Short mmCIF file of C-alpha atoms and ligand atoms in Angstrom, two decimals:
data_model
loop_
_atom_site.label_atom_id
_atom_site.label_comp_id
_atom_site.label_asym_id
_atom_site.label_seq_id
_atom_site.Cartn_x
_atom_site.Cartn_y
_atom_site.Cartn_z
CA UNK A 1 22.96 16.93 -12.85
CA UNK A 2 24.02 15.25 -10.00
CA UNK A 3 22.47 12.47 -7.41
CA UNK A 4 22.99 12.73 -3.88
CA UNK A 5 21.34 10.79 -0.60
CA UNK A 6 20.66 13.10 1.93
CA UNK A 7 19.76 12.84 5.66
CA UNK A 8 15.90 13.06 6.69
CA UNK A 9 17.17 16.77 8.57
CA UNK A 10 18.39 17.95 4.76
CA UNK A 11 14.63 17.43 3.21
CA UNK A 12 13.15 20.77 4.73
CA UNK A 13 16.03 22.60 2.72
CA UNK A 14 15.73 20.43 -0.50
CA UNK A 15 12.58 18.53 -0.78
CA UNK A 16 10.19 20.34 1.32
CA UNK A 17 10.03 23.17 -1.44
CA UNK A 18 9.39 20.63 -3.93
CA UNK A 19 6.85 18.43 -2.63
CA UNK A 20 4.92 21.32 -1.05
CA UNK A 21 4.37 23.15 -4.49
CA UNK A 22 3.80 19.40 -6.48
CA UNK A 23 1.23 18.55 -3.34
CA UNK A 24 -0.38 21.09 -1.62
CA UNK A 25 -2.57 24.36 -2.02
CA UNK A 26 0.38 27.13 -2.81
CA UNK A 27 2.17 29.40 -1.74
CA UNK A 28 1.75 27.97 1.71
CA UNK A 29 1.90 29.38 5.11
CA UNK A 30 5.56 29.59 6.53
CA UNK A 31 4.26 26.89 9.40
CA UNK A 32 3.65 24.33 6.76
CA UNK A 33 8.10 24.73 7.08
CA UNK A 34 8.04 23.83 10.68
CA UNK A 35 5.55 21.11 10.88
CA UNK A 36 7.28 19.43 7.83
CA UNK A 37 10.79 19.99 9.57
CA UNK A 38 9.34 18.57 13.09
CA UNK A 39 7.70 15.46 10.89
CA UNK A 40 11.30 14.31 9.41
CA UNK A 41 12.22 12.60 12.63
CA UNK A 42 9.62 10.16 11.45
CA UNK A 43 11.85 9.95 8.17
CA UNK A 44 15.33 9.11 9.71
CA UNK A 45 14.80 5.33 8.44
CA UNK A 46 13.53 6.81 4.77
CA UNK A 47 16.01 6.94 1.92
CA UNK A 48 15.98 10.23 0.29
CA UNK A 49 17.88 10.74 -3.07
CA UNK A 50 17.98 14.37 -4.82
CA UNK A 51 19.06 15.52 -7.92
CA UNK A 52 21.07 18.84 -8.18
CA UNK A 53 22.25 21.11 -10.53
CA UNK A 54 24.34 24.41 -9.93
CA UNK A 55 23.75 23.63 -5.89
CA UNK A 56 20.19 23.90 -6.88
CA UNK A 57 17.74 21.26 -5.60
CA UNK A 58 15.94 20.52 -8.50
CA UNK A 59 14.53 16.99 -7.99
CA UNK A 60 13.55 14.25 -5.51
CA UNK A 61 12.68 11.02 -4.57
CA UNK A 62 12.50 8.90 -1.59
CA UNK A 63 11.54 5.38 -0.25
CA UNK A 64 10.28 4.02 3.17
CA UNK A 65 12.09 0.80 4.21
CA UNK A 66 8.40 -1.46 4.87
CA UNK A 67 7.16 -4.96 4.83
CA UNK A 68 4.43 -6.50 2.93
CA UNK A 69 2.84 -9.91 2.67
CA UNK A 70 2.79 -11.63 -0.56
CA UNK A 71 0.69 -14.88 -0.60
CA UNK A 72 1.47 -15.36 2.95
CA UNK A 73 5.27 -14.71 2.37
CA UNK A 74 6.18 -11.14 4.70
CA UNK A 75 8.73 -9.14 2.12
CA UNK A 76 10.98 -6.30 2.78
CA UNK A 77 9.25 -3.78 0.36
CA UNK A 78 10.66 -0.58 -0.71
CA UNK A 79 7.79 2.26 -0.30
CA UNK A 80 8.90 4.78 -2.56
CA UNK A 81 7.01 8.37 -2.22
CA UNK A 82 8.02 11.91 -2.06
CA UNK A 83 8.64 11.66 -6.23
CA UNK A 84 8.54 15.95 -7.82
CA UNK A 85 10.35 17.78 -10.24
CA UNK A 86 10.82 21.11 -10.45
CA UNK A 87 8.81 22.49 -12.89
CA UNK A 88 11.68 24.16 -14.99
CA UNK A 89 13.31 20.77 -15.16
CA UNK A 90 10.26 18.23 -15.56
CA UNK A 91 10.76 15.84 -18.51
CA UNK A 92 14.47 16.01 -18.40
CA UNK A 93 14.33 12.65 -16.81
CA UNK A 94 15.25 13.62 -13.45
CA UNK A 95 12.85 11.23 -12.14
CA UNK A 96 13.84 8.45 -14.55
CA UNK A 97 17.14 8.80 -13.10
CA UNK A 98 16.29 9.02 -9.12
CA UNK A 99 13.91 6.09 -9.10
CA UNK A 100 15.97 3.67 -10.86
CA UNK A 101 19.01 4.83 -8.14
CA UNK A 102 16.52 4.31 -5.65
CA UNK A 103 15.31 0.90 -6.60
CA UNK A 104 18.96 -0.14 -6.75
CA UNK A 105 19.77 1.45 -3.28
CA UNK A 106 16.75 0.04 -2.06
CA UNK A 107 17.43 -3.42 -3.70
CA UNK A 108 21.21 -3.76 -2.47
CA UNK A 109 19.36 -3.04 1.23
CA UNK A 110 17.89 -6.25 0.60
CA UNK A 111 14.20 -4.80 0.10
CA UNK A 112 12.78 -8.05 -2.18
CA UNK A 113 9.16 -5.99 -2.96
CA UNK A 114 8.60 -2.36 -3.71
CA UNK A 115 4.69 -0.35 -4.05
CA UNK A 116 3.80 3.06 -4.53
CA UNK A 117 0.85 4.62 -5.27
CA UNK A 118 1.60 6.22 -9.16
CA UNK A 119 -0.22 9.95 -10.06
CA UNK A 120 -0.01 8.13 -13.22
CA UNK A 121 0.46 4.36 -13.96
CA UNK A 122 2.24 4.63 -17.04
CA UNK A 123 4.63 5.93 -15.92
CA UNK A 124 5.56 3.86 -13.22
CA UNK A 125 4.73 0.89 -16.07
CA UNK A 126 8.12 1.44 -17.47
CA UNK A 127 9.51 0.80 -14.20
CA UNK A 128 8.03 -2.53 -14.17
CA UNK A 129 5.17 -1.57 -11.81
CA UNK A 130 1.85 -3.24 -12.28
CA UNK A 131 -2.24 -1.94 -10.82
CA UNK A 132 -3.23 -3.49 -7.41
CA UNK A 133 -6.51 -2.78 -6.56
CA UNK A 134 -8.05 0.86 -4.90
CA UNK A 135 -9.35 0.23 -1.62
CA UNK A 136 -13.25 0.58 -2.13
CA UNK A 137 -15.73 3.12 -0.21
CA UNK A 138 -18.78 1.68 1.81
CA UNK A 139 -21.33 4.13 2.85
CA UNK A 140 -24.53 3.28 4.60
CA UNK A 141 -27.61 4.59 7.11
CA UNK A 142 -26.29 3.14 10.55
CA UNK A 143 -29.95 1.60 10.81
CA UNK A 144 -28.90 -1.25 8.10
CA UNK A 145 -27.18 -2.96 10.93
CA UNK A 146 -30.01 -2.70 13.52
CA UNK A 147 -30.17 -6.44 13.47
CA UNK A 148 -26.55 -6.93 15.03
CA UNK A 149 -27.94 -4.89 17.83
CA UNK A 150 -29.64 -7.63 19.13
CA UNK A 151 -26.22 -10.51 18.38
CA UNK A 152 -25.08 -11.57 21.64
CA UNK A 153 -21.67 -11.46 20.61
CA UNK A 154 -18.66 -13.18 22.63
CA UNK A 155 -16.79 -10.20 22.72
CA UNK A 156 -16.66 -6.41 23.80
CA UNK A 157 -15.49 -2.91 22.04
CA UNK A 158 -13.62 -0.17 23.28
CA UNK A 159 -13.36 3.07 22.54
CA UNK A 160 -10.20 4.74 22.79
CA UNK A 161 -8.13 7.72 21.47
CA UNK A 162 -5.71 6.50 19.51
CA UNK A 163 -2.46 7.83 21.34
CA UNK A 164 -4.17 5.45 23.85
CA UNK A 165 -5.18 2.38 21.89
CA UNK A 166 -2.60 2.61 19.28
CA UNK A 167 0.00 -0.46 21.10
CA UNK A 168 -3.07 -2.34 20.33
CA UNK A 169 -3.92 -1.46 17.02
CA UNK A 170 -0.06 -1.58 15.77
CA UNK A 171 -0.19 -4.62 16.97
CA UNK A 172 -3.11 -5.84 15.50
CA UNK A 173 -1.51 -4.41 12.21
CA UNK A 174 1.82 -6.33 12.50
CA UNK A 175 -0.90 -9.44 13.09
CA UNK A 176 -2.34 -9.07 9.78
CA UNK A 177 1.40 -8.31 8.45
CA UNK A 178 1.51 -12.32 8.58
CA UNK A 179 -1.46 -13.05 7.81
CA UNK A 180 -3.38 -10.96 5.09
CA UNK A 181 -2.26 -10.84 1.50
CA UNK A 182 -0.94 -7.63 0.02
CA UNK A 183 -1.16 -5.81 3.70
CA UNK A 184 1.99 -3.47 4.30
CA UNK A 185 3.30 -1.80 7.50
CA UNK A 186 5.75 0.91 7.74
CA UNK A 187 9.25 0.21 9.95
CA UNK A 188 8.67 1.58 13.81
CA UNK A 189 10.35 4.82 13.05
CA UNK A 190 7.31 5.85 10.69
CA UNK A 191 4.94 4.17 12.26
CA UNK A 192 5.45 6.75 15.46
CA UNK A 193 3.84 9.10 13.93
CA UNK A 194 0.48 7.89 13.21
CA UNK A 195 -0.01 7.57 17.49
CA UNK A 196 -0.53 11.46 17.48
CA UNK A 197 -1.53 12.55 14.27
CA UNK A 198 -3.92 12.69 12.96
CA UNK A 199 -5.95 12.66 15.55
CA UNK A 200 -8.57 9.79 15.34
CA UNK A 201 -10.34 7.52 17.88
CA UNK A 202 -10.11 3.86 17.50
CA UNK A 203 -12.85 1.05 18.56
CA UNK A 204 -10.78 -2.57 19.67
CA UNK A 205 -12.45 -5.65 19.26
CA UNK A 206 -11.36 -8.37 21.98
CA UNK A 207 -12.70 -12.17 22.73
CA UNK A 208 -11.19 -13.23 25.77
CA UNK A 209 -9.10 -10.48 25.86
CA UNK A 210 -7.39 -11.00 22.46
CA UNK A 211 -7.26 -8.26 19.85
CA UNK A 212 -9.68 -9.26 17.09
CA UNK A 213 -10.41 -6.40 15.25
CA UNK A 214 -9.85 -1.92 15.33
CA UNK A 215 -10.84 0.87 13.28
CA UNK A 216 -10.01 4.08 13.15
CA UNK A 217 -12.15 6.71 12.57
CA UNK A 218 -14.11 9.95 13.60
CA UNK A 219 -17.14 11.62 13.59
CA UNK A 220 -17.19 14.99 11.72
CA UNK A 221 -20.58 15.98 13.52
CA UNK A 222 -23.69 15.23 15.49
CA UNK A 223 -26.18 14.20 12.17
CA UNK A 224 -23.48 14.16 10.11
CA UNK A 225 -20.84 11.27 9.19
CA UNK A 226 -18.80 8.96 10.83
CA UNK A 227 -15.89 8.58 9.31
CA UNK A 228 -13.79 5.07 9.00
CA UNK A 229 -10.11 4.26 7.65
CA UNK A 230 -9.72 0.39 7.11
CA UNK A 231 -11.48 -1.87 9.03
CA UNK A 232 -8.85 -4.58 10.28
CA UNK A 233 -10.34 -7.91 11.37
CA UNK A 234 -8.89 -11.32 12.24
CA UNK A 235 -12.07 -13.14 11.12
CA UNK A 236 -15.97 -12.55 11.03
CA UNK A 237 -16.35 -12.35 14.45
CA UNK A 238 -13.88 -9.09 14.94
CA UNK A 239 -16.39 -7.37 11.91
CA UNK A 240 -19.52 -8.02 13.75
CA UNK A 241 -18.43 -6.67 17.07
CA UNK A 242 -17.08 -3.57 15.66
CA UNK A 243 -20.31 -3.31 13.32
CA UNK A 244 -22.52 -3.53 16.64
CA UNK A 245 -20.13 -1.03 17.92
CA UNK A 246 -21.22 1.31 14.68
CA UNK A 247 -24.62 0.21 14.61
CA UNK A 248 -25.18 1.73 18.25
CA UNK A 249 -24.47 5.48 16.37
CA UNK A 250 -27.60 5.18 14.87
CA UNK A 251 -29.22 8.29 16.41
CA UNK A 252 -25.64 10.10 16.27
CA UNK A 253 -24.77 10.21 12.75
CA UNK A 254 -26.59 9.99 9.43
CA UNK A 255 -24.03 7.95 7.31
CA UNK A 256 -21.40 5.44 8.45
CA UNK A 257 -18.12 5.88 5.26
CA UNK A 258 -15.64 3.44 5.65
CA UNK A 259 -12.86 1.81 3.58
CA UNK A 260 -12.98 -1.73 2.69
CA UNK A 261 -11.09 -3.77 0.61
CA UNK A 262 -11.96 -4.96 -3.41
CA UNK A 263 -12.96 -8.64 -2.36
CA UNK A 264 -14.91 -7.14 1.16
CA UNK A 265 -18.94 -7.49 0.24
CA UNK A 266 -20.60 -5.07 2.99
CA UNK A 267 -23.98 -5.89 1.16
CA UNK A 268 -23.74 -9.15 3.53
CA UNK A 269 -23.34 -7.65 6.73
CA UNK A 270 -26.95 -7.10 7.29
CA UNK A 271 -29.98 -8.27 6.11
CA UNK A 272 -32.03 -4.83 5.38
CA UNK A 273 -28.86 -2.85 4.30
CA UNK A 274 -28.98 -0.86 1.87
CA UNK A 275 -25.42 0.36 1.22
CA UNK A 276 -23.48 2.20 -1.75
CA UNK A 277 -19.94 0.12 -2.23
CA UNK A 278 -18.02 2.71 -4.53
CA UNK A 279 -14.08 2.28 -5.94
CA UNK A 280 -13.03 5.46 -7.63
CA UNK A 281 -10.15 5.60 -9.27
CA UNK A 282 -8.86 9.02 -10.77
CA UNK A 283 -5.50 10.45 -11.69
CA UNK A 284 -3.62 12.08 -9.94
CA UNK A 285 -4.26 12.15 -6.60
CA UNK A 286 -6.74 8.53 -6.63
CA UNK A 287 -4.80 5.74 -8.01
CA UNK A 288 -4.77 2.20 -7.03
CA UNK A 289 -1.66 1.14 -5.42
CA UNK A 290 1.47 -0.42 -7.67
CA UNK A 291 3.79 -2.59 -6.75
CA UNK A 292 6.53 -4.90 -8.10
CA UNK A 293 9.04 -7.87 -7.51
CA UNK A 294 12.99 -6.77 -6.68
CA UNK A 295 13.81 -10.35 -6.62
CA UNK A 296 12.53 -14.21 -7.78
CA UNK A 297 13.89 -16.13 -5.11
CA UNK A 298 12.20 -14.47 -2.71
CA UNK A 299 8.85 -15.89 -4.10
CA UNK A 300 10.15 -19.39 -3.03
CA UNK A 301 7.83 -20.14 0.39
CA UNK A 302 4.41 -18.60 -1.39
CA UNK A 303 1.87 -20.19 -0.54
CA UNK A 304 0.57 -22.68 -3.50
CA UNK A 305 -1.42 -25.50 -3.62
CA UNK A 306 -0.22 -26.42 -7.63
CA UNK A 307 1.89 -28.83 -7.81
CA UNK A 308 3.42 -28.44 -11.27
CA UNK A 309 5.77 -26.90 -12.46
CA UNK A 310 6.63 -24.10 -15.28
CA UNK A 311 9.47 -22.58 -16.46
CA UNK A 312 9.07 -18.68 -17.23
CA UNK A 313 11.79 -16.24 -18.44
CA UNK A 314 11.53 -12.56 -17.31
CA UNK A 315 12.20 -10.19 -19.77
CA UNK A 316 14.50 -6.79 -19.89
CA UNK A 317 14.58 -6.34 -16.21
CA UNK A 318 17.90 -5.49 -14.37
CA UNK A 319 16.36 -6.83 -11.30
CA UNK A 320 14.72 -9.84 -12.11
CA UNK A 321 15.91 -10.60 -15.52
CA UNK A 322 16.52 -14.62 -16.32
CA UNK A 323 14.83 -17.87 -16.33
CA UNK A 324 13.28 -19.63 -13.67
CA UNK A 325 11.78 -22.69 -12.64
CA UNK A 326 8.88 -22.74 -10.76
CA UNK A 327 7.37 -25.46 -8.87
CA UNK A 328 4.69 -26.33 -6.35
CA UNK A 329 5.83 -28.70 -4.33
CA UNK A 330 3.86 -29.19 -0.58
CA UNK A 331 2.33 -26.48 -0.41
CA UNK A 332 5.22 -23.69 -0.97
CA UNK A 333 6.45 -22.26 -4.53
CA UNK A 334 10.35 -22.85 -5.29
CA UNK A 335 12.16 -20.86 -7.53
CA UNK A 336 15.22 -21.70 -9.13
CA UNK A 337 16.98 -19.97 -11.96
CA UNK A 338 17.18 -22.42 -14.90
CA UNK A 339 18.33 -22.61 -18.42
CA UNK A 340 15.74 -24.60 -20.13
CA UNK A 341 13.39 -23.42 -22.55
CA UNK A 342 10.79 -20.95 -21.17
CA UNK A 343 7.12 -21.98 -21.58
CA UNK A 344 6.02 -18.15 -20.99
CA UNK A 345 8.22 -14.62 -21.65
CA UNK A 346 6.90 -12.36 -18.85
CA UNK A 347 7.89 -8.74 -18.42
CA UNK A 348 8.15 -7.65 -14.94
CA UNK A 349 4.66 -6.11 -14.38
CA UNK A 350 3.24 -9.65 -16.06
CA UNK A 351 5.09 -12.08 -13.58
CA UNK A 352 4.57 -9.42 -10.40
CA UNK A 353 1.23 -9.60 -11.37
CA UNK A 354 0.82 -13.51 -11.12
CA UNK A 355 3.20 -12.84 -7.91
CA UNK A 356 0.42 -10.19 -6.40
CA UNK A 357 -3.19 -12.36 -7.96
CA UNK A 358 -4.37 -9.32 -9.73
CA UNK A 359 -4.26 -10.66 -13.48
CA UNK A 360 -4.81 -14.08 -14.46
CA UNK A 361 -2.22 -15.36 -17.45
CA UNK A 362 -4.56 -14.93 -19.88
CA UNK A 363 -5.11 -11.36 -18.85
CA UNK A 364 -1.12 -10.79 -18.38
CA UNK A 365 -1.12 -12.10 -22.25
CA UNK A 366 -4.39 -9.50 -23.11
CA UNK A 367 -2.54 -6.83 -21.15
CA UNK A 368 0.51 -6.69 -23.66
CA UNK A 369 2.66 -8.13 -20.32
CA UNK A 370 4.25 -10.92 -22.18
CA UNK A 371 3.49 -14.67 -23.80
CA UNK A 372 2.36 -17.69 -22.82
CA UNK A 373 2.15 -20.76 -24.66
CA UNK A 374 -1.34 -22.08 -24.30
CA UNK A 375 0.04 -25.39 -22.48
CA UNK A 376 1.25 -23.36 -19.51
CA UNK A 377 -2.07 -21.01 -18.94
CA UNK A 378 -3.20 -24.22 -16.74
CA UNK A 379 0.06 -24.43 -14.74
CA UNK A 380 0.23 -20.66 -14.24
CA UNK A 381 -3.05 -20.48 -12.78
CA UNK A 382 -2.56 -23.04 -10.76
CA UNK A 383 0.56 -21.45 -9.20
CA UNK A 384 -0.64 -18.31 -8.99
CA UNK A 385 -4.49 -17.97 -8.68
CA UNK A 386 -6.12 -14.96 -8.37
CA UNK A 387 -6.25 -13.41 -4.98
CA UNK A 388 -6.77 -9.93 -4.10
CA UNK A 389 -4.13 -8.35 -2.24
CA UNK A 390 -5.25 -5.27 0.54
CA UNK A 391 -2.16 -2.80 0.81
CA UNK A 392 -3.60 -0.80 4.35
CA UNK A 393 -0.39 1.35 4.17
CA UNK A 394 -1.22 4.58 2.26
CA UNK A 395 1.65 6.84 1.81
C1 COA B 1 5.66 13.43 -12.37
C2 COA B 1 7.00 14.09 -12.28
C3 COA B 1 7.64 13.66 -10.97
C4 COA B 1 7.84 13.62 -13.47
O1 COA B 1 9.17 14.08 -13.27
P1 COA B 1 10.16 14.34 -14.52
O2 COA B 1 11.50 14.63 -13.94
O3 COA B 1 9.54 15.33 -15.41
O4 COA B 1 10.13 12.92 -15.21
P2 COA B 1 11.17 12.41 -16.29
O5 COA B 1 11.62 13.56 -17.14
O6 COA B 1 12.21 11.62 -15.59
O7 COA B 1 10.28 11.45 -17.14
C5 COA B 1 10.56 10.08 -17.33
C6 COA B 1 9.70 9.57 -18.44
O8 COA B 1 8.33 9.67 -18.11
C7 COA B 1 7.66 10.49 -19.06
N1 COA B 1 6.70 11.30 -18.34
C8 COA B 1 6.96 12.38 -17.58
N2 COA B 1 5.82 12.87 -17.10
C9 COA B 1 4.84 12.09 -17.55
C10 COA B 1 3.44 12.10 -17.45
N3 COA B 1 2.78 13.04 -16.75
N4 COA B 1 2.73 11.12 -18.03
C11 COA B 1 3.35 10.15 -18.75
N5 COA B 1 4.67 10.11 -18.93
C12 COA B 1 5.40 11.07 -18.34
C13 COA B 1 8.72 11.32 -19.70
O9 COA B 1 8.35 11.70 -21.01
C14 COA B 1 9.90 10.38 -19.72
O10 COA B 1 9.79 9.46 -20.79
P3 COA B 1 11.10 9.06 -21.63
O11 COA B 1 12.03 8.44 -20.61
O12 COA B 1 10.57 8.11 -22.64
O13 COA B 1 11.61 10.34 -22.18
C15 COA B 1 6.88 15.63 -12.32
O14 COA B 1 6.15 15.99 -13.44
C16 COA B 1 6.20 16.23 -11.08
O15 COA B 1 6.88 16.60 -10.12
N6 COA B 1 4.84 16.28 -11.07
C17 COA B 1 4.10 16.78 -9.92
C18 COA B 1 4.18 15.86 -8.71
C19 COA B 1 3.81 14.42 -9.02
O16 COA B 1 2.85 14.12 -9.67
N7 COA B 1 4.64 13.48 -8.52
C20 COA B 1 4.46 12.08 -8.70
C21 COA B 1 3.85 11.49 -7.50
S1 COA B 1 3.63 9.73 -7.68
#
């Protein structure tokens, strides 16, 4: 078997065949060919690895270059996606082979973070991947929010298709790049895409004629539902315009859907509504989001308010294997490689966890993620308390 990196105009012939039988309804129409081919000049930024055997493409693997906000520290993070085997050659460790190239590649281009979303999280365990939280479902009678009708907001919405609004709303998105834990964007090459397709309206929150909130969404029919991706806000005041917005549907559509986040609490958004907040995670097509550090340093410049200081080693990790210091000191994390004696071992899913606020020490310890003497639980929760990252980028 043999690894190659291939050009985004070489994945029609290689990976299209094996991502379209791994993803989609089969056998497919011979247009699913084109549209994939005319997609991959939104891939020319992507790094696409194959594995071949004979000349025959038998597995793949590829990762977007992206950026991602970690405590308030904006990463280069490694996207990886596009991961099938051929069914004659599953369990050969193809894979196991491909995405530990990748992670290298993707490491030496300086990519400090890397997420995917796993069909199973095991298996991406062994990779040193750990569980970030499922974006959660709200759904709710448009009526619940009656009472923002009457707000006298300081603001206005717009409604625009989103070929048309989406300068706004990328920018709004590279906004919340800085400024919103665990929130990811794709590079501008990718990002192209989503302006066309799919197609989707998008309501813009202003105040004074700065961008304080958009959603996407669409309506799927007159009575029916109205349909919402993620609902990006710079504050309370961006959610209540574009709620007014939705609240004036309420003789157009039955039920409002929309994504929210695991620490969003849409029971609060109205007095009288009465609203079912669901997170549904199933294998393999509804996982949470993983994700994992590439590199220690770059954690120095998180945002902490701890000032103590702990030294951890990291386990069996050709990335981020060693000991490190790490101190709060005003305001910011350092991290310095160190040889004294660590007060917690960490694999790399139980110190990306800390990194990302999903799992408190005591849970990294529960989790089977490493030690931690019971002196340093204190320090380590200081450093890194928890703090639910939103990933936004779904690919
Ligand atoms: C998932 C998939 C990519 C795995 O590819 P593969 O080439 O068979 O994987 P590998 O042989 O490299 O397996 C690596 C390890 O994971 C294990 N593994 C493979 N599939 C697994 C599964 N479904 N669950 C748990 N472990 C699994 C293997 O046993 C192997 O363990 P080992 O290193 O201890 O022997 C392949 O089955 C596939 O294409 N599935 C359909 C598409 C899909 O789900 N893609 C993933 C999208 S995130």
């Amino acid at each position: 078997m043999e690894i190659r990196q291939i050009a985004a105009t070489e994945r029609t012939d290689t990976m299209f065949p094996l991502q379209t039988y791994a993803f989609r309804p089969s056998p497919g129409a011979d247009a699913d060919r084109e549209t994939y081919a005319q997609r991959m000049q939104y891939y020319r930024t992507a790094v696409s690895l194959i594995a071949e055997e004979g000349g025959r493409t038998l597995a793949g693997v590829g990762a977007f270059p992206m950026r991602q906000n970690v405590r308030d520290v904006v990463h280069d993070m490694a996207g990886v996606a596009s991961v099938t085997t051929d069914p004659s050659a599953r369990r050969r460790g193809f894979v196991r082979a491909l995405v530990g190239r990748l992670l290298h590649e993707m490491h030496d281009r300086g990519c400090t973070v890397s997420a995917l979303y796993p069909f199973r999280p095991s298996f991406y365990g062994r990779f040193g991947f750990v569980g970030l939280p499922r974006f959660r479902t709200a759904t709710f009678a448009p009526e619940g929010l009656s009472g923002l009708l009457r707000a006298d907001l300081p603001g206005e919405v717009e409604r625009l298709a989103m070929r048309e609004g989406f300068d706004d709303f990328d920018a709004l998105t590279l906004r919340l790049l800085g400024e919103r834990h665990g929130f990811s964007v794709f590079d501008e090459v990718r990002t192209a895409e989503f302006r066309e397709s799919p197609a989707r309206w998008v309501a813009i929150a202003r105040v004074d004629g700065e961008v304080v909130g958009a959603v996407a969404y669409r309506i799927d029919d007159f009575g029916g539902d109205l349909v919402a991706d993620d609902l990006l806000v710079t504050g309370p005041l961006g959610r209540a315009l574009l709620l007014q917005f939705f609240a004036r549907h309420v003789d157009q559509v039955a039920r409002i859907v929309m994504k929210v986040g695991a620490d969003d609490v849409p029971e609060l958004w109205g007095t009288d509504l009465a609203v079912l907040t669901e997170g549904r995670v199933a294998f393999p097509n509804r996982g949470g989001p993983m994700a994992r550090l590439l590199s220690m340093e770059a954690l120095t410049g998180t945002a902490t308010s701890a000032t103590g200081a702990v030294t951890v080693e990291v386990a069996d990790d050709e990335f981020i294997g060693g000991r490190y210091r790490l101190a709060g000191e005003g305001g910011r994390l350092i991290v310095e490689q160190c040889k004294d004696e660590p007060a917690a071992t960490l694999t790399c899913s139980g110190i990306s966890a800390l990194a990302y606020g999903v799992l408190d020490p005591v849970e990294v310890v529960t989790r089977g993620f490493g030690q931690v003497d019971a002196a340093a639980i204190g320090p380590l929760t200081a450093l890194f308390p928890r703090r639910m990252p939103y990933m936004f980028a779904d690919f």
